[in-house]
Short mmCIF file of C-alpha atoms in Angstrom, two decimals:
data_model
loop_
_atom_site.label_atom_id
_atom_site.label_comp_id
_atom_site.label_asym_id
_atom_site.label_seq_id
_atom_site.Cartn_x
_atom_site.Cartn_y
_atom_site.Cartn_z
CA MET A 12 138.52 146.33 156.75
CA THR A 13 141.04 148.94 157.79
CA GLU A 14 141.43 149.09 161.53
CA CYS A 15 140.43 152.36 163.05
CA ALA A 16 143.14 154.36 164.79
CA ASN A 17 140.72 156.58 166.68
CA THR A 18 141.50 155.67 170.27
CA LYS A 19 138.82 157.96 171.64
CA ALA A 20 136.15 156.19 169.61
CA LYS A 21 137.30 152.85 170.97
CA GLN A 22 137.20 154.16 174.51
CA ASP A 23 133.72 155.49 173.83
CA LEU A 24 132.62 152.07 172.57
CA ALA A 25 133.81 150.43 175.76
CA ALA A 26 132.21 153.17 177.87
CA LEU A 27 128.96 152.72 175.95
CA PHE A 28 128.87 149.04 176.79
CA ARG A 29 129.65 149.71 180.44
CA GLY A 30 126.89 152.31 180.59
CA GLU A 31 129.28 155.17 181.28
CA LEU A 32 129.02 157.19 178.10
CA ASP A 33 127.24 160.54 178.28
CA THR A 34 125.06 162.02 175.56
CA GLU A 35 127.85 164.15 174.21
CA GLY A 36 130.14 161.15 173.89
CA PHE A 37 127.34 159.11 172.35
CA THR A 38 126.70 161.72 169.68
CA ARG A 39 130.41 161.95 168.97
CA LEU A 40 130.72 158.17 168.72
CA ARG A 41 127.76 157.82 166.39
CA ALA A 42 129.07 160.58 164.16
CA HIS A 43 132.41 158.80 163.93
CA ALA A 44 130.91 155.34 163.43
CA ALA A 45 128.77 156.66 160.58
CA THR A 46 131.95 157.10 158.57
CA CYS A 47 134.10 154.32 160.02
CA GLY A 48 133.25 150.76 159.04
CA ASN A 49 135.42 149.28 161.76
CA CYS A 50 133.73 151.18 164.57
CA ARG A 51 130.28 150.76 163.07
CA GLU A 52 130.79 147.01 163.10
CA ALA A 53 131.93 147.19 166.72
CA TYR A 54 128.94 149.40 167.56
CA ASP A 55 126.58 146.87 165.99
CA ARG A 56 128.22 143.90 167.64
CA LEU A 57 128.15 145.46 171.07
CA SER A 58 124.51 146.30 170.51
CA ARG A 59 123.85 142.68 169.66
CA VAL A 60 125.47 141.59 172.92
CA GLU A 61 123.48 144.14 174.91
CA SER A 62 120.27 143.06 173.21
CA SER A 63 121.04 139.45 173.99
CA LEU A 64 121.74 140.32 177.63
CA GLU A 65 118.60 142.37 178.11
CA GLN A 66 116.31 140.55 175.68
CA ARG A 67 115.42 143.89 174.15
CA ALA A 68 115.57 145.21 170.62
CA LEU A 69 116.76 148.53 171.99
CA PRO A 70 119.03 148.14 175.02
CA GLU A 71 118.00 150.42 177.87
CA ASN A 72 121.22 152.35 177.96
CA ARG A 73 121.01 153.15 174.26
CA GLN A 74 117.35 154.05 174.59
CA ALA A 75 118.27 156.61 177.25
CA LEU A 76 121.14 158.01 175.18
CA LEU A 77 118.95 158.24 172.09
CA GLU A 78 116.41 160.12 174.17
CA GLY A 79 119.07 162.71 174.89
CA GLU A 80 119.95 162.94 171.23
CA LEU A 81 116.29 163.20 170.26
CA PHE A 82 115.61 166.07 172.63
CA ALA A 83 118.78 167.87 171.64
CA ARG A 84 117.55 167.63 168.08
CA LEU A 85 114.07 168.83 168.98
CA GLY A 86 115.57 171.65 171.00
CA ALA A 87 117.73 172.73 168.08
CA LYS A 88 114.71 172.67 165.80
CA ALA A 89 112.64 174.66 168.24
CA ALA A 90 115.39 177.20 168.69
CA ALA A 91 115.79 177.57 164.93
CA ALA A 92 112.05 177.99 164.51
CA SER A 93 111.81 180.63 167.18
CA ALA A 94 114.93 182.57 166.24
CA PRO A 95 113.46 184.87 163.56
CA VAL A 96 110.63 186.08 165.74
CA ARG A 97 112.19 186.08 169.16
CA ALA A 98 115.66 187.36 169.80
CA VAL A 99 115.70 186.15 173.39
CA PRO A 100 114.33 182.65 173.93
CA ARG A 101 111.81 182.23 176.67
CA PRO A 102 113.35 181.01 179.89
CA GLU A 103 111.20 177.89 179.93
CA ARG A 104 112.50 176.86 176.55
CA VAL A 105 116.06 177.50 177.59
CA SER A 106 115.79 175.28 180.61
CA PHE A 107 113.80 172.48 179.03
CA PHE A 108 116.12 171.90 176.14
CA ARG A 109 119.39 172.18 177.94
CA PRO A 110 121.71 169.20 177.99
CA TRP A 111 120.04 167.88 181.12
CA MET A 112 117.46 166.32 178.88
CA GLY A 113 120.28 164.23 177.52
CA ALA A 114 121.51 163.39 180.96
CA SER A 115 118.60 161.11 181.70
CA LEU A 116 120.62 157.91 181.49
CA GLY A 117 119.37 156.94 184.87
CA PHE A 118 115.77 157.68 184.22
CA ALA A 119 114.79 154.30 185.57
CA VAL A 120 115.57 155.76 188.96
CA ALA A 121 112.29 157.18 190.11
CA ALA A 122 113.94 159.67 192.37
CA GLY A 123 116.10 160.96 189.57
CA LEU A 124 113.03 161.37 187.49
CA ALA A 125 111.42 163.48 190.15
CA VAL A 126 114.37 165.84 190.12
CA LEU A 127 114.21 166.07 186.34
CA VAL A 128 110.65 167.21 186.70
CA VAL A 129 111.39 169.58 189.50
CA MET A 130 114.54 171.13 188.17
CA PRO A 131 113.01 173.22 185.40
CA ARG A 132 110.80 175.01 187.88
CA THR A 133 113.72 175.84 190.09
CA THR A 134 115.92 177.02 187.25
CA ALA A 135 113.30 178.86 185.26
CA LYS A 136 112.35 181.18 188.08
CA ASP A 137 115.16 183.58 187.45
CA PRO A 138 116.75 183.43 184.02
CA ALA A 139 119.25 186.07 185.02
CA ASP A 140 120.58 183.57 187.52
CA GLU A 141 122.22 181.56 184.76
CA TRP A 142 125.98 181.52 184.76
CA THR A 143 126.20 183.33 188.04
CA ALA A 144 128.27 182.11 190.93
CA ARG A 145 127.13 178.74 192.20
CA SER A 146 130.25 177.56 193.91
CA ALA A 147 131.77 178.48 197.21
CA GLN A 148 134.24 180.68 195.38
CA ALA A 149 132.96 184.16 194.74
CA GLY A 150 132.73 184.98 191.08
CA SER A 151 133.07 181.38 189.93
CA ALA A 152 130.30 179.80 187.91
CA TRP A 153 131.47 176.26 188.63
CA GLY A 154 129.47 174.48 191.24
CA ALA A 155 127.25 171.65 192.35
CA ARG A 156 124.10 171.36 194.35
CA ALA A 157 122.64 168.37 196.12
CA PHE A 158 119.04 167.34 196.54
CA CYS A 159 117.45 164.81 198.82
CA VAL A 160 114.64 162.99 197.05
CA GLY A 161 112.19 160.86 198.98
CA ALA A 162 110.92 157.47 197.92
CA ASP A 163 107.72 159.19 196.83
CA GLY A 164 109.69 161.30 194.36
CA GLN A 165 109.32 164.51 196.34
CA VAL A 166 112.34 166.71 196.89
CA ARG A 167 112.90 166.90 200.65
CA GLY A 168 115.82 169.25 200.75
CA GLU A 169 118.48 171.06 198.81
CA ALA A 170 122.00 172.19 199.59
CA ARG A 171 123.79 174.89 197.70
CA PRO A 172 127.59 175.09 197.70
CA GLY A 173 128.85 175.36 201.25
CA GLY A 174 125.49 174.21 202.60
CA THR A 175 124.30 171.09 204.37
CA LEU A 176 121.83 168.53 203.14
CA ALA A 177 120.09 166.19 205.53
CA CYS A 178 118.84 162.98 203.96
CA GLY A 179 117.29 159.94 205.58
CA GLU A 180 117.51 156.21 205.01
CA GLY A 181 115.35 155.28 202.04
CA ASP A 182 115.78 158.66 200.36
CA SER A 183 118.18 159.34 197.50
CA VAL A 184 120.85 161.96 196.98
CA GLN A 185 120.87 163.61 193.58
CA PHE A 186 123.54 166.06 192.46
CA ALA A 187 123.29 168.74 189.79
CA TYR A 188 126.21 170.72 188.46
CA THR A 189 126.77 174.02 186.72
CA ALA A 190 129.69 174.33 184.35
CA PRO A 191 130.29 177.23 181.96
CA GLU A 192 132.21 174.94 179.62
CA GLY A 193 132.83 171.24 179.15
CA ALA A 194 135.02 169.84 181.92
CA ARG A 195 135.83 166.70 183.86
CA LEU A 196 134.04 166.21 187.13
CA THR A 197 134.36 164.06 190.22
CA ILE A 198 132.09 164.18 193.24
CA GLU A 199 133.22 162.22 196.25
CA ALA A 200 133.31 162.30 200.02
CA ALA A 201 136.13 161.40 202.33
CA PRO A 202 135.46 158.10 204.12
CA PRO A 203 133.67 158.72 207.43
CA SER A 204 136.35 156.93 209.42
CA GLY A 205 139.11 158.98 207.83
CA THR A 206 140.65 155.90 206.26
CA GLY A 207 139.70 153.64 203.40
CA GLU A 208 138.17 154.26 200.04
CA PRO A 209 136.47 157.62 199.36
CA LEU A 210 132.74 157.44 198.77
CA ARG A 211 132.39 158.15 195.10
CA PHE A 212 129.16 159.69 193.83
CA PHE A 213 130.29 160.55 190.35
CA PRO A 214 131.52 158.94 188.20
CA SER A 215 130.87 155.48 189.56
CA GLU A 216 134.48 154.49 188.97
CA GLY A 217 137.67 155.62 187.35
CA THR A 218 138.98 159.07 186.76
CA ALA A 219 136.95 162.25 186.42
CA ALA A 220 134.20 161.96 183.81
CA GLU A 221 133.52 164.43 181.06
CA VAL A 222 130.51 166.65 181.55
CA ALA A 223 129.02 169.10 179.11
CA ALA A 224 128.51 172.78 179.81
CA GLY A 225 125.18 173.51 181.41
CA VAL A 226 123.28 175.08 184.24
CA ASP A 227 121.93 172.88 187.02
CA VAL A 228 122.39 169.72 185.02
CA PRO A 229 121.31 166.70 187.08
CA LEU A 230 123.80 163.85 187.04
CA PRO A 231 122.52 160.74 185.29
CA TYR A 232 121.84 158.78 188.44
CA SER A 233 121.04 159.31 192.07
CA THR A 234 122.49 157.48 195.07
CA PRO A 235 120.06 155.74 197.41
CA VAL A 236 120.68 156.29 201.10
CA GLN A 237 120.70 152.74 202.33
CA GLY A 238 122.98 150.30 204.01
CA GLY A 239 124.18 152.89 206.52
CA TRP A 240 126.73 154.73 204.37
CA LEU A 241 125.23 158.03 205.54
CA SER A 242 125.56 157.57 209.28
CA GLY A 243 127.50 160.74 209.99
CA ALA A 244 128.38 164.06 208.43
CA LEU A 245 130.19 163.69 205.11
CA ASP A 246 132.32 166.38 203.53
CA VAL A 247 131.48 166.16 199.82
CA ARG A 248 133.66 167.81 197.21
CA ALA A 249 132.79 168.37 193.57
CA ARG A 250 135.93 169.05 191.57
CA PHE A 251 136.02 170.33 188.02
CA VAL A 252 139.24 169.97 186.07
CA ASP A 253 140.17 170.49 182.45
CA ALA A 254 141.41 167.81 180.07
CA GLU A 255 144.93 168.20 181.45
CA GLY A 256 143.76 167.84 185.01
CA ARG A 257 144.14 171.52 185.91
CA PRO A 258 141.56 172.60 188.47
CA LEU A 259 138.73 174.78 187.21
CA GLY A 260 136.52 174.93 190.25
CA GLU A 261 135.55 173.14 193.43
CA THR A 262 132.41 173.01 195.51
CA ARG A 263 132.07 171.62 199.00
CA LEU A 264 128.92 170.75 200.81
CA THR A 265 127.97 168.53 203.71
CA LEU A 266 125.69 165.53 203.78
CA THR A 267 124.19 164.52 207.10
CA PRO A 268 121.75 161.79 208.13
CA ARG A 269 118.28 162.95 208.99
CA MET B 5 100.79 156.55 179.81
CA GLU B 6 97.11 157.22 179.80
CA TRP B 7 95.88 159.60 177.12
CA ASP B 8 93.54 161.67 179.24
CA ASP B 9 92.62 165.22 178.29
CA ASP B 10 95.39 166.74 180.35
CA ASN B 11 98.12 164.50 178.94
CA LEU B 12 96.87 165.01 175.40
CA ARG B 13 96.83 168.78 175.86
CA ARG B 14 100.35 168.78 177.32
CA PHE B 15 101.55 166.44 174.58
CA ARG B 16 100.21 168.77 171.92
CA GLU B 17 101.85 171.69 173.67
CA GLY B 18 105.13 169.80 173.57
CA THR B 19 105.65 169.53 177.31
CA PRO B 20 109.02 167.79 177.61
CA ASP B 21 108.16 165.37 180.38
CA VAL B 22 105.12 164.14 178.46
CA LEU B 23 107.14 163.74 175.27
CA ALA B 24 109.80 161.88 177.25
CA ALA B 25 107.17 159.57 178.74
CA VAL B 26 105.75 158.83 175.29
CA TYR B 27 109.23 158.13 173.94
CA ARG B 28 110.05 155.76 176.80
CA GLU B 29 106.79 153.91 176.45
CA HIS B 30 107.08 153.35 172.72
CA ALA B 31 110.79 153.25 171.85
CA GLU B 32 111.26 149.54 172.52
CA GLY B 33 108.07 148.58 170.69
CA LEU B 34 109.05 150.60 167.67
CA ALA B 35 112.55 149.12 167.73
CA ARG B 36 111.04 145.63 167.74
CA MET B 37 108.87 146.44 164.76
CA LEU B 38 111.82 147.87 162.86
CA ARG B 39 113.86 144.80 163.73
CA ALA B 40 111.04 142.61 162.45
CA ALA B 41 110.98 144.60 159.22
CA ALA B 42 114.72 144.08 158.93
CA TRP B 43 114.29 140.32 159.16
CA ARG B 44 112.00 140.45 156.20
CA GLY B 45 115.04 141.48 154.26
CA GLY B 46 114.89 143.19 150.90
CA VAL B 47 114.81 146.95 151.05
CA PHE B 48 114.66 146.98 154.84
CA SER B 49 117.66 144.77 155.45
CA HIS B 50 119.77 147.82 156.28
CA LEU B 51 117.86 147.97 159.57
CA LYS B 52 119.79 144.94 160.74
CA SER B 53 122.53 147.38 161.58
CA ALA B 54 121.97 148.78 165.08
CA MET B 55 123.03 152.20 163.95
CA GLU B 56 120.64 152.24 161.00
CA LEU B 57 117.82 151.05 163.20
CA GLU B 58 118.57 153.75 165.76
CA ASN B 59 118.73 156.40 163.04
CA THR B 60 115.32 155.36 161.76
CA LEU B 61 113.91 155.32 165.27
CA LEU B 62 115.27 158.80 165.95
CA GLU B 63 113.91 160.16 162.69
CA THR B 64 110.50 158.63 163.43
CA PHE B 65 110.24 160.19 166.87
CA ALA B 66 111.60 163.51 165.63
CA ARG B 67 108.80 163.64 163.07
CA ALA B 68 106.22 162.36 165.53
CA PHE B 69 107.12 165.14 167.95
CA GLU B 70 106.90 167.96 165.43
CA PRO B 71 104.11 170.39 166.39
CA ARG B 72 101.94 169.62 163.39
CA THR B 73 102.22 165.88 163.91
CA ARG B 74 101.50 166.19 167.62
CA ALA B 75 98.40 168.17 166.83
CA ALA B 76 97.27 165.44 164.43
CA TYR B 77 97.15 162.78 167.11
CA ASP B 78 93.65 162.43 168.54
CA GLY B 79 94.46 160.53 171.72
CA THR B 80 92.03 157.78 170.77
CA ARG B 81 93.91 155.57 168.37
CA PRO B 82 96.73 153.51 169.88
CA TYR B 83 99.77 155.76 169.72
CA GLY B 84 101.93 152.80 168.75
CA HIS B 85 99.97 152.42 165.51
CA PHE B 86 100.20 156.15 164.88
CA LEU B 87 103.94 155.96 165.38
CA MET B 88 104.30 153.03 163.05
CA GLY B 89 102.49 154.90 160.34
CA ILE B 90 105.17 157.56 160.60
CA ALA B 91 107.91 154.93 160.69
CA ARG B 92 106.51 153.40 157.53
CA ASN B 93 106.77 156.75 155.77
CA VAL B 94 110.32 157.19 157.01
CA LEU B 95 111.25 153.76 155.70
CA LEU B 96 109.62 154.33 152.36
CA GLU B 97 111.45 157.63 152.02
CA GLN B 98 114.68 155.92 152.88
CA THR B 99 113.87 153.34 150.26
CA ARG B 100 113.25 155.99 147.64
CA ASN B 101 116.46 157.69 148.61
CA ARG B 102 118.27 154.45 148.10
CA GLU B 103 116.65 154.17 144.69
CA LEU B 104 115.30 150.74 145.42
CA ALA B 105 111.93 149.38 144.47
CA VAL B 106 109.41 148.87 147.23
CA GLY B 107 108.17 145.35 147.24
CA LEU B 108 107.27 144.75 150.85
CA GLU B 109 105.10 146.33 153.44
CA PRO B 110 107.23 146.67 156.55
CA PHE B 111 104.76 146.02 159.30
CA GLU B 112 102.65 143.09 158.27
CA GLN B 113 102.14 140.82 161.22
CA LYS B 114 101.94 137.57 159.30
CA GLY B 115 104.20 135.72 157.00
CA GLU B 116 107.50 136.95 158.35
CA VAL B 117 110.09 134.69 156.85
CA VAL B 118 113.72 134.69 157.68
CA GLU B 119 115.55 134.96 154.44
CA ASP B 120 118.55 132.94 153.43
CA GLY B 121 121.95 134.48 152.94
CA PRO B 122 122.52 137.59 155.01
CA GLY B 123 119.41 136.96 157.13
CA LEU B 124 120.56 133.50 158.04
CA ALA B 125 123.99 134.86 158.83
CA GLN B 126 122.45 137.36 161.24
CA LEU B 127 120.43 134.64 162.88
CA LEU B 128 123.50 132.50 163.30
CA GLU B 129 125.40 135.42 164.76
CA ASP B 130 122.62 135.99 167.27
CA ARG B 131 122.82 132.36 168.27
CA GLU B 132 126.58 132.66 168.56
CA VAL B 133 126.24 135.65 170.87
CA GLU B 134 123.66 133.88 172.99
CA ALA B 135 125.93 130.85 173.33
CA LEU B 136 128.89 133.03 174.24
CA VAL B 137 126.91 134.93 176.86
CA ALA B 138 125.65 131.63 178.31
CA GLY B 139 129.22 130.34 178.44
CA PHE B 140 130.34 133.47 180.22
CA LYS B 141 127.52 133.19 182.71
CA ASP B 142 128.56 129.62 183.54
CA GLY B 143 131.93 130.92 184.66
CA LEU B 144 130.53 133.42 187.17
CA ASN B 145 130.49 132.75 190.89
CA ASP B 146 127.17 132.42 192.70
CA GLU B 147 126.86 136.07 193.69
CA GLU B 148 127.81 137.29 190.24
CA ARG B 149 125.40 134.88 188.60
CA ARG B 150 122.62 136.09 190.84
CA LEU B 151 123.39 139.70 190.00
CA PHE B 152 123.57 138.79 186.31
CA GLU B 153 120.16 137.12 186.54
CA LEU B 154 118.52 139.98 188.43
CA ARG B 155 119.90 142.72 186.22
CA PHE B 156 119.86 141.08 182.81
CA GLY B 157 117.55 138.10 183.19
CA GLU B 158 114.78 139.82 185.13
CA GLY B 159 115.68 143.31 183.98
CA LEU B 160 115.50 144.80 187.47
CA PRO B 161 116.87 148.28 188.12
CA GLN B 162 120.10 148.51 190.08
CA GLU B 163 118.30 149.72 193.21
CA THR B 164 115.97 146.72 193.26
CA ALA B 165 118.75 144.27 192.51
CA ALA B 166 120.81 145.85 195.30
CA SER B 167 117.93 145.50 197.71
CA ARG B 168 117.39 141.85 196.78
CA MET B 169 121.05 141.06 197.25
CA GLY B 170 121.57 143.07 200.42
CA LEU B 171 124.05 145.37 198.73
CA THR B 172 124.20 149.10 198.15
CA ARG B 173 123.56 150.45 194.70
CA ILE B 174 127.16 151.54 194.48
CA GLN B 175 128.29 147.99 195.20
CA VAL B 176 125.95 146.64 192.55
CA ARG B 177 127.18 149.21 190.07
CA ARG B 178 130.78 148.25 190.72
CA ARG B 179 130.13 144.55 190.44
CA GLU B 180 128.14 145.05 187.27
CA HIS B 181 130.92 147.14 185.84
CA GLY B 182 133.37 144.34 186.58
CA ILE B 183 131.11 141.72 185.02
CA LYS B 184 130.60 143.75 181.86
CA THR B 185 134.30 144.45 181.52
CA ARG B 186 135.08 140.76 181.90
CA LEU B 187 132.34 139.86 179.44
CA LEU B 188 133.94 142.09 176.84
CA GLY B 189 137.29 140.43 177.48
CA PHE B 190 135.62 137.03 177.25
CA LEU B 191 134.02 137.86 173.90
CA GLN B 192 137.24 139.28 172.60
CA ALA B 193 139.24 136.25 173.66
CA ARG B 194 136.82 134.01 171.77
CA GLY B 195 137.09 135.99 168.59
CA TYR B 196 133.72 137.70 168.57
CA LEU B 197 135.32 141.11 168.81
CA GLU B 198 138.61 139.97 167.36
CA GLY B 199 138.67 142.60 164.67
CA LEU B 200 138.63 145.35 167.26
CA GLU B 201 141.83 144.48 168.99
CA SER B 202 144.70 146.84 168.53
CA ARG B 203 148.08 147.10 170.15
CA GLY B 204 148.23 149.39 173.12
CA TRP B 205 144.50 149.81 173.18
CA SER B 206 143.08 149.36 176.64
CA PHE B 207 139.58 148.90 175.30
CA PHE B 208 138.49 146.06 177.49
CA ARG B 209 141.01 146.08 180.24
CA ARG B 210 141.44 148.54 183.03
CA ARG B 211 144.42 149.11 185.17
CA GLY B 212 144.77 146.49 187.85
CA GLU B 213 142.46 144.02 186.17
CA SER B 214 143.82 140.70 185.05
#
């Protein structure tokens, strides 16, 4: 079999196994593997390893990614069906079938789930709000918001760019971003002591991760407040850069213990 | 998910969180049934490929979630059976498209026989993977082995595993990342992923990792 020269596909395969691939990357990888025997074999073999690890026919990570693909497909169908009779889609439909549906990789996190349920209500209130400024920079559409989600799944607080979010031990912090186009995103806080490793919220490791364009897209996982990492005010920065690393936008907000 | 009147109404209306709940509840079961059909071989042997199985699963749910199909579900029959009826149609259509004769029913519960030839090869490969994973696990230190057991053996979410181990979720995520990266390297070094290796390709290694 001819070896595949598509480096991106190989990186995507590794990211898939590590649980770091987003829905967009997953769709891209599957489209490539459908026509590339080498990568399809790798895809199958990695699936076999994951299945063996988890004792599942459908590894959890792939189940979550397929869910994103399924809802993207349903959304496209729904949009196509409604197009001839409705020039402007209803706001509810716009919000429900945005890429956030595909961002439910961490749906096992109950708190994350709660935000997924809550988000449509908050975003559907004012459809004209889409693509308006959500960052600290006037006129910029790039931005991130943070939510504090309690153990009972209820949202306890929200911080817009420049704002402060108080969250207590046992709660979880969930971020959502708005990006007018695909970009690379990191969200991290300077270490409380001023030295040491930054506290990374997204991605879990490595360089900035690709995110798809979208409005108020929840990140695939939340971060539990436990172990004392939130013992003082943290200056959190969400940075968007392009593929070459050029800055596109930045949001700052503050996390404090409650 | 309980099919009470409210859930059934919201399902028929296509409420996304209800559809998502149905998908999550039934995806693994459907995948298992498709895998079982694959083991029967013949016209369903293509489902041994993870990608083919996933494609069939996607197509089944996409059809199941179409408005007309949603409206056809009465909330009384087990949804899993309803879903498998759709999957059967998908498979039979795939079969027709492949211009192959249908000789087997895909979802019979009895008489599943592992075929010789390709089926046996798949079985042997599964055993090989299991042995490799067990070998890898033997080489982990105590903390790593415990994490491996909690996450993959018991299938606990990262939060619960972190709580059991007295770690933060971020720490668990990082350790798990390291274990998975090393596992890939381990498999590659033993030839399971040999065909994937290419010069200059940092597939399984990250900067700073030995």
